[in-house]
Short mmCIF file of C-alpha atoms in Angstrom, two decimals:
data_model
loop_
_atom_site.label_atom_id
_atom_site.label_comp_id
_atom_site.label_asym_id
_atom_site.label_seq_id
_atom_site.Cartn_x
_atom_site.Cartn_y
_atom_site.Cartn_z
CA ILE A 1 35.84 -5.95 6.22
CA SER A 2 33.94 -3.20 7.95
CA GLY A 3 35.43 0.26 8.29
CA SER A 4 35.85 0.20 12.07
CA VAL A 5 37.90 -3.03 12.19
CA VAL A 6 41.34 -2.66 13.81
CA MET A 7 43.95 -5.06 12.42
CA GLY A 8 47.42 -5.76 13.73
CA ASP A 9 50.55 -6.43 11.70
CA PHE A 10 51.07 -9.51 9.50
CA VAL A 11 47.41 -10.56 9.38
CA MET A 12 46.43 -13.08 6.67
CA ILE A 13 42.76 -13.31 5.70
CA GLY A 14 41.47 -15.96 3.29
CA GLY A 15 39.18 -15.11 0.39
CA GLY A 16 35.48 -14.67 1.01
CA THR A 17 35.95 -13.88 4.70
CA GLY A 18 33.70 -11.32 6.37
CA VAL A 19 34.62 -9.24 9.43
CA ARG A 20 31.90 -7.29 11.24
CA ASP A 21 32.11 -3.79 12.74
CA HIS A 22 34.08 -2.99 15.90
CA VAL A 23 36.24 -6.13 15.83
CA SER A 24 39.93 -6.11 16.74
CA ILE A 25 42.30 -8.57 15.07
CA GLY A 26 45.69 -9.04 16.73
CA ASN A 27 49.17 -9.35 15.25
CA ASN A 28 50.23 -12.48 13.32
CA VAL A 29 46.65 -13.74 12.99
CA LYS A 30 45.52 -16.15 10.25
CA ILE A 31 41.86 -16.39 9.26
CA ALA A 32 40.71 -19.22 6.98
CA ALA A 33 38.76 -18.59 3.77
CA ALA A 34 34.99 -18.06 4.00
CA ALA A 35 35.11 -17.38 7.75
CA ALA A 36 32.71 -14.98 9.47
CA VAL A 37 34.52 -13.04 12.19
CA HIS A 38 32.14 -11.69 14.85
CA SER A 39 34.49 -11.29 17.82
CA ASN A 40 37.98 -10.09 18.67
CA ILE A 41 40.92 -12.36 17.81
CA PRO A 42 44.01 -12.28 20.06
CA ASP A 43 47.60 -12.14 18.75
CA GLY A 44 49.06 -15.19 17.04
CA GLU A 45 45.88 -17.24 16.64
CA THR A 46 44.43 -19.08 13.64
CA TRP A 47 40.66 -18.98 13.25
CA GLY A 48 38.15 -20.36 10.77
CA GLY A 49 34.52 -21.33 10.38
CA TYR A 50 31.13 -19.68 10.29
CA PRO A 51 31.00 -18.14 12.83
CA ALA A 52 34.77 -17.94 13.18
CA MET A 53 36.37 -19.73 16.12
CA PRO A 54 39.86 -21.00 17.01
CA ILE A 55 40.82 -23.46 14.26
CA ASP A 56 41.35 -26.42 16.62
CA ARG A 57 37.77 -26.06 17.91
CA PHE A 58 36.49 -25.73 14.33
CA TYR A 59 38.25 -28.95 13.27
CA ARG A 60 36.96 -30.77 16.38
CA GLN A 61 33.39 -29.76 15.52
CA MET A 62 33.84 -30.91 11.91
CA ARG A 63 35.15 -34.31 13.05
CA THR A 64 32.19 -34.72 15.40
CA LEU A 65 29.73 -33.84 12.63
CA GLN A 66 31.37 -36.39 10.31
CA ARG A 67 31.03 -39.07 13.01
CA ILE A 68 27.35 -38.20 13.49
CA VAL A 69 26.68 -38.41 9.75
CA ARG A 70 28.45 -41.80 9.51
CA GLY A 71 26.38 -43.06 12.45
CA ASP A 72 29.37 -43.54 14.77
CA VAL A 73 27.69 -41.30 17.37
CA VAL A 74 24.12 -41.69 18.58
CA MET A 75 22.64 -38.36 19.59
CA ARG A 76 20.40 -38.55 22.65
CA GLY A 77 17.94 -35.98 23.83
CA PRO A 78 16.17 -35.54 27.18
CA GLY A 79 14.27 -38.65 28.21
CA SER A 80 15.96 -40.96 25.70
CA THR A 81 17.34 -44.37 26.55
CA LYS A 82 20.81 -45.74 25.93
CA GLU A 83 19.50 -47.75 22.99
CA GLY A 84 20.36 -46.73 19.45
CA PRO A 85 17.76 -46.07 16.74
CA ASP A 86 17.43 -49.84 16.01
CA GLY A 87 17.03 -50.81 19.66
CA GLU A 88 20.68 -51.84 19.94
#
């Protein structure tokens, strides 16, 4: 935690978390372990991830990545067709 960080009351920060300079953390905030806080966090929120973000958004991104790895989601770039990698 950098020296210029301003923290509110009743803040819980998990182990291995980093907080950069000039960040303000509100009251009653929870930050998950191994998070990297780069921006201000409002009162009463729970954040996690690298970079840190609201925990619901972090979990949504993790679920999407799991679906991509399992092959449940076909990623398409510009100019691609609706077919999957096997022409399906």
